[in-house]
Every structure is written in C-alpha cells, then in structure tokens.
Amino acid sequence: MIINRVDKSTCIFSYDNIKECTTHVFIIKKKNRVYVIDTFCGTESMKPVIEEIKDKEVFVINTHFHWDHVWGNSAFKKDLIISHERCRKILDKAWESQIEENKEYILGNVEKCLPTLTFNNKINFHEDGIVLFHSPGHTEDSISIFDSETKTLYVGDNLEKPIIYVENGDIASYINTLKTYMEYDAERIFAGHTLNLTKKDILDTINYLEALKRGDKIEFNTDYERKIHEDNLKMVSEGEI
C-alpha cells in the first residue's frame, strides 16, 4: 500500500492486492470533517486510513456496490456511510454472495455494514464545497463526488484505463454521465483504479461507448483489453456478462 498526500486536504491510499489493477481509496480533509471515498477490502486495509483521519468527524462514501469499494465499511460502523439508494438495496441482497465469490481478497473483518444515509439525485455539503451526485454508468447505482475547493472530480469506476468495465446495459445513461463530467470545472480527475485522468479521457470513453453501442469493430493491443471488450459487448447485446 502506498500513501500519496496530493495536497493539504487530499490523500490517496493505493492498494495492489487485487490482480490486474490498483485500487485507490481517497480521503478529503476539511476543517471539521473528513470524507473517505470507498473502503476497499476489509477493516485491515482501512487501518492506515483511520490513522490519517485522527479525531475528526468522518463521512464515508461508497461510490457503488462492488465488493472492492465497500468491504471496509465495518471499520466505520460509528460513522455516517453515504451511498445512492440503489447501492444500499443491492448491497443488502448481494453482500454475502460477493464475499463467497471473492473471499480470497478479504483483508480483516468484512461483516455486513450498509450505508446509513442514501440519496437519489444529489446531496450537497455546502460548508465543505462537496457535492455527491448520481452518475449511472459502470453500474446503475454509481455516484461521483466533486470537491469545488480543490476542483477535484472523483468518478468511482466510471472511468478506467486502459479500458472501462461496462456492468450496466444502459449505455445512454453512461454517456450522459460522462457528458455531465465535462460540465464540471475539474482540474483533477481520480477514479477507483486510475489516477490523473483528463477530459480527453472522458471524451475517449464516450467515443468508445458510442462505438460499442454501434457494434463497431475495435482493435486492442493486449489480451486483457480484448477480454474486457468482449465482456462489454456481451453486456450491451445481452444485458449481462
């Protein structure tokens, strides 16, 4: 695990425990509160995050329901955990099955710990310059976060390099989400598995999704990208991977 203190209010924890990708947990430090974006794979993985937080109030944000973003929730049982309302509903049904399917990645305690505050469209924390908004794409329940003070946009798994995972068949909503990203005055864009993204990456992803929807033939350089692309094609054509 690597800690990157980007500036006085932004800190990134990067984990290489999952094959084929690095996973990032973010904390945003404000005057009286700290926001934790995603909780990775269990309580053990959250120990360095908790050490960094010290004694401030904590708001945890789950960007979507996937196991590598929520398993550490129980490290914050006394704190507010925020998600989209669909995220909580899906987690309530799928928590145990995600553990069974991915138990080799467990790091510490992964007891079921659901979000305690949910929203449908948008939620603002004006005092901190933070807005959370529904951004369906990678999954239907995905949310994103914009910190207006540092002009940083956190996009969950809606962006990823070298290729995105499409796990929601509603491509039109995905494209609309990406177009919404373009409207934000973001100087930094961070994703759950990729750092230092740009607005060009957003446009490239829109172009990929449009080509995917049309069924265009797309060439890739690696077997990994080809495999993910085939899964994405199946999601678009059949509605599931």
PDB file of N, CA and C in Angstrom, residues 80-127:
ATOM      1  N   LEU A  80     -21.097   8.025   9.644  1.00  0.00           N
ATOM      2  CA  LEU A  80     -22.094   8.098   8.585  1.00  0.00           C
ATOM      3  C   LEU A  80     -21.513   7.484   7.313  1.00  0.00           C
ATOM      4  N   ILE A  81     -22.252   6.570   6.693  1.00  0.00           N
ATOM      5  CA  ILE A  81     -21.844   5.961   5.429  1.00  0.00           C
ATOM      6  C   ILE A  81     -22.889   6.333   4.388  1.00  0.00           C
ATOM      7  N   ILE A  82     -22.447   6.955   3.303  1.00  0.00           N
ATOM      8  CA  ILE A  82     -23.347   7.534   2.310  1.00  0.00           C
ATOM      9  C   ILE A  82     -23.245   6.776   0.988  1.00  0.00           C
ATOM     10  N   SER A  83     -24.393   6.565   0.353  1.00  0.00           N
ATOM     11  CA  SER A  83     -24.407   5.949  -0.976  1.00  0.00           C
ATOM     12  C   SER A  83     -25.687   6.347  -1.701  1.00  0.00           C
ATOM     13  N   HIS A  84     -25.780   5.940  -2.952  1.00  0.00           N
ATOM     14  CA  HIS A  84     -27.056   6.043  -3.657  1.00  0.00           C
ATOM     15  C   HIS A  84     -28.025   5.034  -3.051  1.00  0.00           C
ATOM     16  N   GLU A  85     -29.318   5.323  -3.118  1.00  0.00           N
ATOM     17  CA  GLU A  85     -30.305   4.420  -2.517  1.00  0.00           C
ATOM     18  C   GLU A  85     -30.281   3.032  -3.160  1.00  0.00           C
ATOM     19  N   ARG A  86     -29.974   2.960  -4.461  1.00  0.00           N
ATOM     20  CA  ARG A  86     -29.889   1.659  -5.129  1.00  0.00           C
ATOM     21  C   ARG A  86     -28.697   0.862  -4.611  1.00  0.00           C
ATOM     22  N   CYS A  87     -27.620   1.538  -4.276  1.00  0.00           N
ATOM     23  CA  CYS A  87     -26.436   0.864  -3.743  1.00  0.00           C
ATOM     24  C   CYS A  87     -26.790   0.116  -2.468  1.00  0.00           C
ATOM     25  N   ARG A  88     -27.481   0.773  -1.567  1.00  0.00           N
ATOM     26  CA  ARG A  88     -27.846   0.121  -0.304  1.00  0.00           C
ATOM     27  C   ARG A  88     -28.736  -1.092  -0.540  1.00  0.00           C
ATOM     28  N   LYS A  89     -29.702  -0.952  -1.430  1.00  0.00           N
ATOM     29  CA  LYS A  89     -30.614  -2.060  -1.709  1.00  0.00           C
ATOM     30  C   LYS A  89     -29.878  -3.254  -2.312  1.00  0.00           C
ATOM     31  N   ILE A  90     -28.965  -2.979  -3.237  1.00  0.00           N
ATOM     32  CA  ILE A  90     -28.205  -4.068  -3.863  1.00  0.00           C
ATOM     33  C   ILE A  90     -27.286  -4.735  -2.848  1.00  0.00           C
ATOM     34  N   LEU A  91     -26.603  -3.925  -2.040  1.00  0.00           N
ATOM     35  CA  LEU A  91     -25.705  -4.481  -1.029  1.00  0.00           C
ATOM     36  C   LEU A  91     -26.448  -5.351  -0.028  1.00  0.00           C
ATOM     37  N   ASP A  92     -27.643  -4.938   0.341  1.00  0.00           N
ATOM     38  CA  ASP A  92     -28.427  -5.706   1.306  1.00  0.00           C
ATOM     39  C   ASP A  92     -28.686  -7.123   0.797  1.00  0.00           C
ATOM     40  N   LYS A  93     -28.841  -7.258  -0.509  1.00  0.00           N
ATOM     41  CA  LYS A  93     -29.100  -8.571  -1.102  1.00  0.00           C
ATOM     42  C   LYS A  93     -27.816  -9.313  -1.481  1.00  0.00           C
ATOM     43  N   ALA A  94     -26.782  -8.570  -1.866  1.00  0.00           N
ATOM     44  CA  ALA A  94     -25.618  -9.197  -2.501  1.00  0.00           C
ATOM     45  C   ALA A  94     -24.363  -9.244  -1.633  1.00  0.00           C
ATOM     46  N   TRP A  95     -24.421  -8.761  -0.393  1.00  0.00           N
ATOM     47  CA  TRP A  95     -23.210  -8.717   0.434  1.00  0.00           C
ATOM     48  C   TRP A  95     -22.581 -10.102   0.579  1.00  0.00           C
ATOM     49  N   GLU A  96     -23.363 -11.075   0.976  1.00  0.00           N
ATOM     50  CA  GLU A  96     -22.822 -12.416   1.232  1.00  0.00           C
ATOM     51  C   GLU A  96     -22.345 -13.088  -0.048  1.00  0.00           C
ATOM     52  N   SER A  97     -23.070 -12.927  -1.139  1.00  0.00           N
ATOM     53  CA  SER A  97     -22.662 -13.567  -2.394  1.00  0.00           C
ATOM     54  C   SER A  97     -21.368 -12.972  -2.927  1.00  0.00           C
ATOM     55  N   GLN A  98     -21.157 -11.668  -2.726  1.00  0.00           N
ATOM     56  CA  GLN A  98     -19.896 -11.063  -3.150  1.00  0.00           C
ATOM     57  C   GLN A  98     -18.722 -11.609  -2.331  1.00  0.00           C
ATOM     58  N   ILE A  99     -18.959 -11.864  -1.051  1.00  0.00           N
ATOM     59  CA  ILE A  99     -17.911 -12.460  -0.220  1.00  0.00           C
ATOM     60  C   ILE A  99     -17.584 -13.864  -0.707  1.00  0.00           C
ATOM     61  N   GLU A 100     -18.598 -14.652  -0.987  1.00  0.00           N
ATOM     62  CA  GLU A 100     -18.385 -16.028  -1.432  1.00  0.00           C
ATOM     63  C   GLU A 100     -17.609 -16.072  -2.750  1.00  0.00           C
ATOM     64  N   GLU A 101     -17.876 -15.146  -3.634  1.00  0.00           N
ATOM     65  CA  GLU A 101     -17.250 -15.144  -4.954  1.00  0.00           C
ATOM     66  C   GLU A 101     -15.842 -14.554  -4.950  1.00  0.00           C
ATOM     67  N   ASN A 102     -15.505 -13.758  -3.938  1.00  0.00           N
ATOM     68  CA  ASN A 102     -14.220 -13.039  -3.949  1.00  0.00           C
ATOM     69  C   ASN A 102     -13.479 -13.129  -2.621  1.00  0.00           C
ATOM     70  N   LYS A 103     -13.713 -14.199  -1.851  1.00  0.00           N
ATOM     71  CA  LYS A 103     -13.199 -14.274  -0.484  1.00  0.00           C
ATOM     72  C   LYS A 103     -11.680 -14.292  -0.388  1.00  0.00           C
ATOM     73  N   GLU A 104     -10.989 -14.622  -1.488  1.00  0.00           N
ATOM     74  CA  GLU A 104      -9.527 -14.630  -1.435  1.00  0.00           C
ATOM     75  C   GLU A 104      -8.947 -13.235  -1.249  1.00  0.00           C
ATOM     76  N   TYR A 105      -9.776 -12.196  -1.432  1.00  0.00           N
ATOM     77  CA  TYR A 105      -9.294 -10.825  -1.309  1.00  0.00           C
ATOM     78  C   TYR A 105      -9.644 -10.176   0.032  1.00  0.00           C
ATOM     79  N   ILE A 106     -10.239 -10.922   0.936  1.00  0.00           N
ATOM     80  CA  ILE A 106     -10.629 -10.369   2.231  1.00  0.00           C
ATOM     81  C   ILE A 106      -9.403  -9.923   3.030  1.00  0.00           C
ATOM     82  N   LEU A 107      -9.474  -8.719   3.577  1.00  0.00           N
ATOM     83  CA  LEU A 107      -8.405  -8.166   4.415  1.00  0.00           C
ATOM     84  C   LEU A 107      -9.014  -7.707   5.741  1.00  0.00           C
ATOM     85  N   GLY A 108      -9.056  -8.607   6.706  1.00  0.00           N
ATOM     86  CA  GLY A 108      -9.638  -8.273   8.006  1.00  0.00           C
ATOM     87  C   GLY A 108     -11.109  -8.626   8.070  1.00  0.00           C
ATOM     88  N   ASN A 109     -11.857  -7.829   8.817  1.00  0.00           N
ATOM     89  CA  ASN A 109     -13.289  -8.059   9.019  1.00  0.00           C
ATOM     90  C   ASN A 109     -14.078  -7.490   7.840  1.00  0.00           C
ATOM     91  N   VAL A 110     -15.004  -8.285   7.305  1.00  0.00           N
ATOM     92  CA  VAL A 110     -15.855  -7.810   6.211  1.00  0.00           C
ATOM     93  C   VAL A 110     -17.335  -8.011   6.560  1.00  0.00           C
ATOM     94  N   GLU A 111     -17.661  -7.854   7.838  1.00  0.00           N
ATOM     95  CA  GLU A 111     -19.056  -8.034   8.233  1.00  0.00           C
ATOM     96  C   GLU A 111     -19.947  -7.020   7.523  1.00  0.00           C
ATOM     97  N   LYS A 112     -21.162  -7.431   7.296  1.00  0.00           N
ATOM     98  CA  LYS A 112     -22.118  -6.603   6.556  1.00  0.00           C
ATOM     99  C   LYS A 112     -22.342  -5.274   7.257  1.00  0.00           C
ATOM    100  N   CYS A 113     -22.084  -4.203   6.547  1.00  0.00           N
ATOM    101  CA  CYS A 113     -22.240  -2.857   7.103  1.00  0.00           C
ATOM    102  C   CYS A 113     -22.762  -1.964   5.982  1.00  0.00           C
ATOM    103  N   LEU A 114     -24.047  -1.698   6.005  1.00  0.00           N
ATOM    104  CA  LEU A 114     -24.711  -0.991   4.916  1.00  0.00           C
ATOM    105  C   LEU A 114     -24.645   0.527   5.096  1.00  0.00           C
ATOM    106  N   PRO A 115     -24.765   1.263   4.002  1.00  0.00           N
ATOM    107  CA  PRO A 115     -24.855   2.723   4.099  1.00  0.00           C
ATOM    108  C   PRO A 115     -26.002   3.154   5.007  1.00  0.00           C
ATOM    109  N   THR A 116     -25.783   4.251   5.721  1.00  0.00           N
ATOM    110  CA  THR A 116     -26.776   4.750   6.677  1.00  0.00           C
ATOM    111  C   THR A 116     -27.483   6.012   6.199  1.00  0.00           C
ATOM    112  N   LEU A 117     -26.954   6.631   5.154  1.00  0.00           N
ATOM    113  CA  LEU A 117     -27.610   7.780   4.530  1.00  0.00           C
ATOM    114  C   LEU A 117     -27.589   7.562   3.022  1.00  0.00           C
ATOM    115  N   THR A 118     -28.765   7.561   2.409  1.00  0.00           N
ATOM    116  CA  THR A 118     -28.831   7.366   0.960  1.00  0.00           C
ATOM    117  C   THR A 118     -29.544   8.543   0.305  1.00  0.00           C
ATOM    118  N   PHE A 119     -29.317   8.696  -0.987  1.00  0.00           N
ATOM    119  CA  PHE A 119     -29.972   9.764  -1.740  1.00  0.00           C
ATOM    120  C   PHE A 119     -30.281   9.264  -3.140  1.00  0.00           C
ATOM    121  N   ASN A 120     -31.084  10.026  -3.863  1.00  0.00           N
ATOM    122  CA  ASN A 120     -31.499   9.616  -5.199  1.00  0.00           C
ATOM    123  C   ASN A 120     -30.775  10.386  -6.296  1.00  0.00           C
ATOM    124  N   ASN A 121     -30.747  11.708  -6.184  1.00  0.00           N
ATOM    125  CA  ASN A 121     -30.192  12.528  -7.258  1.00  0.00           C
ATOM    126  C   ASN A 121     -28.887  13.217  -6.877  1.00  0.00           C
ATOM    127  N   LYS A 122     -28.931  13.996  -5.794  1.00  0.00           N
ATOM    128  CA  LYS A 122     -27.762  14.809  -5.430  1.00  0.00           C
ATOM    129  C   LYS A 122     -27.826  15.146  -3.950  1.00  0.00           C
ATOM    130  N   ILE A 123     -26.656  15.297  -3.335  1.00  0.00           N
ATOM    131  CA  ILE A 123     -26.592  15.759  -1.955  1.00  0.00           C
ATOM    132  C   ILE A 123     -25.405  16.710  -1.822  1.00  0.00           C
ATOM    133  N   ASN A 124     -25.647  17.873  -1.225  1.00  0.00           N
ATOM    134  CA  ASN A 124     -24.623  18.906  -1.080  1.00  0.00           C
ATOM    135  C   ASN A 124     -24.182  19.057   0.370  1.00  0.00           C
ATOM    136  N   PHE A 125     -22.884  19.221   0.545  1.00  0.00           N
ATOM    137  CA  PHE A 125     -22.324  19.624   1.827  1.00  0.00           C
ATOM    138  C   PHE A 125     -21.670  20.986   1.586  1.00  0.00           C
ATOM    139  N   HIS A 126     -22.508  22.023   1.599  1.00  0.00           N
ATOM    140  CA  HIS A 126     -22.083  23.353   1.173  1.00  0.00           C
ATOM    141  C   HIS A 126     -20.923  23.883   2.008  1.00  0.00           C
ATOM    142  N   GLU A 127     -20.936  23.564   3.300  1.00  0.00           N
ATOM    143  CA  GLU A 127     -19.894  24.089   4.181  1.00  0.00           C
ATOM    144  C   GLU A 127     -18.507  23.579   3.810  1.00  0.00           C
TER     145      GLU A 127
END
